[in-house]
Amino acid sequence: MDNPEGRQYILTVSCPDAVGLVAAVSGLIASWGGWLTEVSNHAAPDTKRFFMRNVIAASSLPFGLEEFRNGFVPLARRHRMDFAVRDTGAPKRVLVLVSKEPHCLADLLHRWHTGELKLDLRGVVSNHEVMREDVERLGVPFHHVPVTADAKERAFERVEGIFEAEAVDLVVLARFMQVLPAALCERWAGKIVNIHHGFLPSFAGGRPYQQAFERGVKLIGATSHFVTASLDEGPIIEQDVIRVDHTDTVEDMVRLGRDVEKTVLARAVRYLLEDRVLIDGSKTVVFR
């Protein structure tokens, strides 16, 4: 119990709100001798749901992850809890999708390579060959899957096949400029995260920075959200903005926009890797 930075179990819970939920969960963990190193909870007044994230020192428990999961089931049933528990000793398996723009992928690769983002990077999928050399230089598998108008369905069958073969926990769209099929989005709900080049809702269609420039905006931003069948309408995970003014050109806005895009995406990915994001209908609860 003297190494709080060692292996941990992360328990996440969502359920109908009720009196005594915190006591019930913490009391059960305490009865096992579990040492809680981090506790976060939130009761949503509009949806009447309760959300919790607990971090437990694995070494404080007399059993392993499966026994923890089995031991928690009776409490979960009693309170109609959806719950998950994960061992931090097994990093999440992640796949990144990208098209031609390299900035978000390059940033994620750097954060992964330096250990800032702790994940098991299973590969990069792209509908272009542009990033192959940079990816393979780091020893990461690169999958080129062209997406053409007459073979889009087959292309996404190949993409989903990679999802399944790699048993991924998270898919990151790092400026992947293709719309995923609705059925794929539904099958992988809550596991695909996107970065949008705007502070949603924002300028629709192509050339968003040109539109922003023409409108004389004073803020540009980025939004990271879960991918759903409804384009750019999934639950929002993270957002940020940066100030611009009349002296900034379209090129300046593109450069500044790329900076905020990669920062927002990296934050969202980190929150997801650390099980800090719980979905509440069309919204999220993010325990930072």
Coordinates of C-alpha atoms in Angstrom, one line a residue:
M1 CA 0.0 0.0 0.0
D2 CA 3.0 2.3 -0.3
N3 CA 3.0 2.6 -4.1
P4 CA 0.0 4.6 -5.3
E5 CA 1.6 4.9 -8.8
G6 CA 1.6 1.1 -9.3
R7 CA -1.1 -1.0 -11.0
Q8 CA -4.6 0.2 -10.4
Y9 CA -8.2 -0.9 -11.2
I10 CA -10.5 1.8 -12.6
L11 CA -14.1 1.3 -11.8
T12 CA -16.8 3.3 -13.7
V13 CA -20.5 3.3 -12.8
S14 CA -23.6 4.8 -14.2
C15 CA -27.1 4.2 -12.9
P16 CA -30.4 5.8 -11.8
D17 CA -29.7 8.3 -9.1
A18 CA -30.5 7.3 -5.5
V19 CA -29.6 7.9 -1.9
G20 CA -26.5 5.9 -0.7
L21 CA -24.8 5.0 -3.9
V22 CA -21.4 6.4 -2.9
A23 CA -21.6 4.6 0.4
A24 CA -22.7 1.4 -1.2
V25 CA -19.8 1.3 -3.7
S26 CA -17.1 2.6 -1.3
G27 CA -18.3 0.3 1.5
L28 CA -18.1 -2.8 -0.7
I29 CA -14.6 -1.9 -1.8
A30 CA -13.6 -1.2 1.8
S31 CA -14.9 -4.6 2.9
W32 CA -12.4 -6.2 0.5
G33 CA -9.6 -4.1 1.9
G34 CA -9.5 -2.0 -1.2
W35 CA -7.6 1.3 -1.1
L36 CA -9.3 4.1 -3.0
T37 CA -6.8 6.5 -4.5
E38 CA -9.2 8.6 -6.5
V39 CA -13.0 9.1 -6.3
S40 CA -15.2 11.2 -8.6
N41 CA -19.0 11.3 -8.8
H42 CA -21.7 13.3 -10.4
A43 CA -25.5 13.3 -10.2
A44 CA -27.1 14.8 -13.3
P45 CA -30.3 16.6 -12.3
D46 CA -31.8 16.6 -15.8
T47 CA -31.4 12.9 -16.6
K48 CA -31.6 11.8 -12.9
R49 CA -28.6 9.6 -13.4
F50 CA -25.6 9.0 -11.2
F51 CA -22.0 8.7 -12.5
M52 CA -18.9 7.5 -10.6
R53 CA -15.2 6.8 -11.3
N54 CA -13.1 5.1 -8.7
V55 CA -9.4 4.2 -8.8
I56 CA -8.3 1.4 -6.5
A57 CA -4.8 0.2 -5.8
A58 CA -4.7 -3.3 -7.2
S59 CA -2.2 -4.4 -4.6
S60 CA -4.6 -3.6 -1.8
L61 CA -7.1 -6.3 -3.0
P62 CA -6.9 -10.0 -2.1
F63 CA -8.0 -11.1 -5.6
G64 CA -7.7 -10.2 -9.3
L65 CA -9.8 -8.3 -11.8
E66 CA -12.2 -11.1 -12.7
E67 CA -13.0 -11.7 -9.0
F68 CA -13.5 -8.0 -8.5
R69 CA -15.9 -7.9 -11.5
N70 CA -17.9 -11.0 -10.2
G71 CA -18.0 -9.6 -6.7
F72 CA -19.4 -6.3 -7.9
V73 CA -22.3 -7.8 -9.9
P74 CA -24.8 -8.3 -7.0
L75 CA -24.5 -4.6 -6.0
A76 CA -24.7 -3.6 -9.7
R77 CA -27.9 -5.6 -10.1
R78 CA -29.5 -4.1 -7.0
H79 CA -29.0 -0.6 -8.2
R80 CA -29.4 -1.2 -11.9
M81 CA -25.8 -0.1 -12.5
D82 CA -23.9 -0.2 -15.8
F83 CA -20.3 -0.7 -14.8
A84 CA -16.9 -1.5 -16.1
V85 CA -13.6 -2.2 -14.3
R86 CA -10.2 -2.2 -16.0
D87 CA -6.6 -3.0 -15.0
T88 CA -4.3 -0.1 -15.9
G89 CA -1.6 -2.7 -16.4
A90 CA -3.2 -3.5 -19.7
P91 CA -3.2 -0.3 -21.9
K92 CA -6.1 0.2 -24.2
R93 CA -5.8 -1.1 -27.8
V94 CA -6.0 1.9 -30.1
L95 CA -6.3 2.3 -33.9
V96 CA -5.9 5.7 -35.7
L97 CA -7.6 6.7 -38.9
V98 CA -6.2 9.5 -41.0
S99 CA -6.4 10.9 -44.5
K100 CA -3.9 13.5 -45.9
E101 CA -3.6 16.1 -43.1
P102 CA -0.7 15.0 -40.8
H103 CA -0.9 17.3 -37.8
C104 CA -3.2 15.4 -35.5
L105 CA -1.6 12.0 -36.3
A106 CA 1.9 13.4 -35.9
D107 CA 1.0 14.9 -32.5
L108 CA -0.6 11.6 -31.3
L109 CA 2.4 9.6 -32.5
H110 CA 4.8 11.9 -30.6
R111 CA 2.8 11.7 -27.4
W112 CA 2.6 7.9 -27.7
H113 CA 6.3 7.5 -28.6
T114 CA 7.4 9.6 -25.6
G115 CA 5.1 7.8 -23.2
E116 CA 2.8 10.8 -22.5
L117 CA -0.2 8.8 -23.9
K118 CA -0.1 5.3 -22.5
L119 CA -1.8 3.1 -25.1
D120 CA -1.3 0.0 -27.2
L121 CA -1.1 1.4 -30.7
R122 CA -2.3 -1.3 -33.0
G123 CA -1.8 0.6 -36.2
V124 CA -2.8 3.4 -38.5
V125 CA -5.4 3.1 -41.3
S126 CA -5.5 5.6 -44.2
N127 CA -7.3 6.1 -47.4
H128 CA -4.0 7.7 -48.7
E129 CA -0.4 6.6 -48.7
V130 CA 0.9 10.1 -47.5
M131 CA 1.7 9.1 -43.9
R132 CA 3.1 5.6 -44.5
E133 CA 6.8 6.4 -44.1
D134 CA 6.3 8.4 -40.9
V135 CA 4.2 5.7 -39.4
E136 CA 6.3 2.7 -40.3
R137 CA 9.5 4.5 -39.2
L138 CA 8.1 4.1 -35.7
G139 CA 7.4 0.4 -36.2
V140 CA 3.7 1.0 -36.3
P141 CA 1.6 -1.1 -38.9
F142 CA 0.2 1.0 -41.7
H143 CA -2.9 -0.1 -43.6
H144 CA -3.8 1.6 -46.9
V145 CA -7.5 1.2 -47.6
P146 CA -8.5 3.3 -50.6
V147 CA -12.1 4.7 -50.4
T148 CA -13.7 5.3 -53.8
A149 CA -17.2 6.2 -54.7
D150 CA -17.9 2.9 -56.4
A151 CA -16.3 0.7 -53.7
K152 CA -17.0 2.5 -50.4
E153 CA -18.9 -0.3 -48.8
R154 CA -16.1 -2.8 -49.5
A155 CA -13.6 -0.4 -48.2
F156 CA -15.3 0.1 -44.9
E157 CA -15.8 -3.7 -44.6
R158 CA -12.0 -3.9 -44.7
V159 CA -11.6 -1.1 -42.2
E160 CA -14.0 -2.7 -39.7
G161 CA -12.2 -6.0 -40.3
I162 CA -9.1 -4.3 -39.0
F163 CA -11.0 -3.0 -36.0
E164 CA -12.1 -6.6 -35.2
A165 CA -8.7 -8.3 -35.9
E166 CA -7.0 -5.9 -33.6
A167 CA -9.7 -6.1 -31.0
V168 CA -9.5 -2.4 -30.5
D169 CA -10.9 -0.5 -27.5
L170 CA -10.7 2.9 -29.1
V171 CA -10.6 4.2 -32.7
V172 CA -9.3 7.8 -33.2
L173 CA -10.2 9.7 -36.3
A174 CA -7.3 12.1 -36.7
R175 CA -8.6 14.2 -39.6
F176 CA -10.0 11.2 -41.4
M177 CA -12.0 12.9 -44.2
Q178 CA -14.5 10.1 -44.9
V179 CA -18.0 9.6 -43.4
L180 CA -18.3 6.3 -41.6
P181 CA -21.3 4.1 -42.4
A182 CA -24.2 4.4 -40.0
A183 CA -24.2 0.7 -39.2
L184 CA -20.5 0.8 -38.3
C185 CA -21.0 3.8 -36.0
E186 CA -23.8 1.9 -34.2
R187 CA -21.8 -1.3 -33.8
W188 CA -18.9 0.7 -32.4
A189 CA -20.9 3.2 -30.4
G190 CA -18.8 4.9 -27.7
K191 CA -15.5 3.6 -29.1
I192 CA -14.9 6.1 -32.0
V193 CA -13.7 9.6 -31.3
N194 CA -13.4 12.4 -33.9
I195 CA -11.8 15.9 -34.1
H196 CA -13.9 18.5 -35.8
H197 CA -12.3 21.7 -37.2
G198 CA -14.7 24.0 -35.4
F199 CA -16.3 24.9 -32.1
L200 CA -19.6 23.0 -32.7
P201 CA -22.0 24.0 -34.0
S202 CA -20.0 25.8 -36.7
F203 CA -19.5 26.5 -40.4
A204 CA -20.8 23.6 -42.4
G205 CA -19.3 22.3 -45.6
G206 CA -15.9 22.9 -47.1
R207 CA -13.3 25.6 -46.6
P208 CA -14.4 26.4 -43.0
Y209 CA -11.5 28.7 -42.3
Q210 CA -12.3 30.7 -45.5
Q211 CA -15.9 31.1 -44.2
A212 CA -14.6 32.1 -40.8
F213 CA -12.3 34.7 -42.3
E214 CA -15.1 36.1 -44.5
R215 CA -17.3 36.4 -41.4
G216 CA -14.6 38.1 -39.4
V217 CA -14.8 35.7 -36.5
K218 CA -12.9 36.5 -33.3
L219 CA -12.6 32.9 -32.0
I220 CA -11.8 29.7 -33.8
G221 CA -11.8 26.4 -32.1
A222 CA -12.1 22.6 -32.3
T223 CA -14.4 20.0 -30.9
S224 CA -13.7 16.3 -30.1
H225 CA -16.8 14.1 -30.0
F226 CA -18.0 10.6 -30.2
V227 CA -18.9 9.5 -33.7
T228 CA -22.5 8.6 -34.3
A229 CA -24.7 8.0 -37.3
S230 CA -25.7 11.6 -37.2
L231 CA -22.7 13.5 -38.7
D232 CA -20.9 15.7 -36.2
E233 CA -23.7 15.4 -33.6
G234 CA -22.2 12.8 -31.2
P235 CA -21.7 13.5 -27.5
I236 CA -18.9 16.2 -27.0
I237 CA -15.8 15.2 -25.0
E238 CA -13.6 18.3 -25.2
Q239 CA -13.5 21.7 -26.8
D240 CA -11.2 24.7 -26.9
V241 CA -10.9 28.0 -28.7
I242 CA -8.1 30.5 -29.7
R243 CA -8.5 34.2 -30.4
V244 CA -8.0 35.7 -33.8
D245 CA -8.6 39.2 -35.1
H246 CA -8.6 41.3 -38.3
T247 CA -4.8 41.0 -38.8
D248 CA -5.0 37.2 -39.2
T249 CA -5.1 35.8 -42.7
V250 CA -6.8 32.6 -43.8
E251 CA -3.3 30.9 -43.6
D252 CA -2.9 32.2 -40.0
M253 CA -6.3 30.7 -39.1
V254 CA -5.4 27.4 -40.7
R255 CA -2.2 27.3 -38.7
L256 CA -3.8 28.3 -35.4
G257 CA -6.7 26.0 -36.1
R258 CA -4.4 23.0 -36.5
D259 CA -2.8 23.8 -33.2
V260 CA -6.0 23.8 -31.3
E261 CA -7.3 20.7 -33.1
K262 CA -4.4 18.5 -32.1
T263 CA -4.5 19.8 -28.5
V264 CA -8.2 19.1 -28.1
L265 CA -7.9 15.7 -29.7
A266 CA -5.0 14.7 -27.5
R267 CA -6.9 15.8 -24.4
A268 CA -10.0 13.8 -25.4
V269 CA -7.9 10.7 -26.1
R270 CA -6.2 11.0 -22.7
Y271 CA -9.5 11.2 -21.0
L272 CA -10.7 8.1 -22.8
L273 CA -7.6 6.2 -22.1
E274 CA -8.0 6.9 -18.4
D275 CA -11.7 6.1 -18.4
R276 CA -12.7 9.6 -17.5
V277 CA -15.6 9.9 -20.0
L278 CA -19.1 8.5 -19.3
I279 CA -21.9 9.0 -21.8
D280 CA -25.2 10.6 -20.6
G281 CA -27.6 10.5 -23.5
S282 CA -26.5 13.2 -26.0
K283 CA -23.9 14.6 -23.5
T284 CA -20.9 13.4 -21.6
V285 CA -19.6 13.5 -18.0
V286 CA -15.9 14.0 -18.0
F287 CA -14.0 13.5 -14.7
R288 CA -10.9 15.6 -15.5

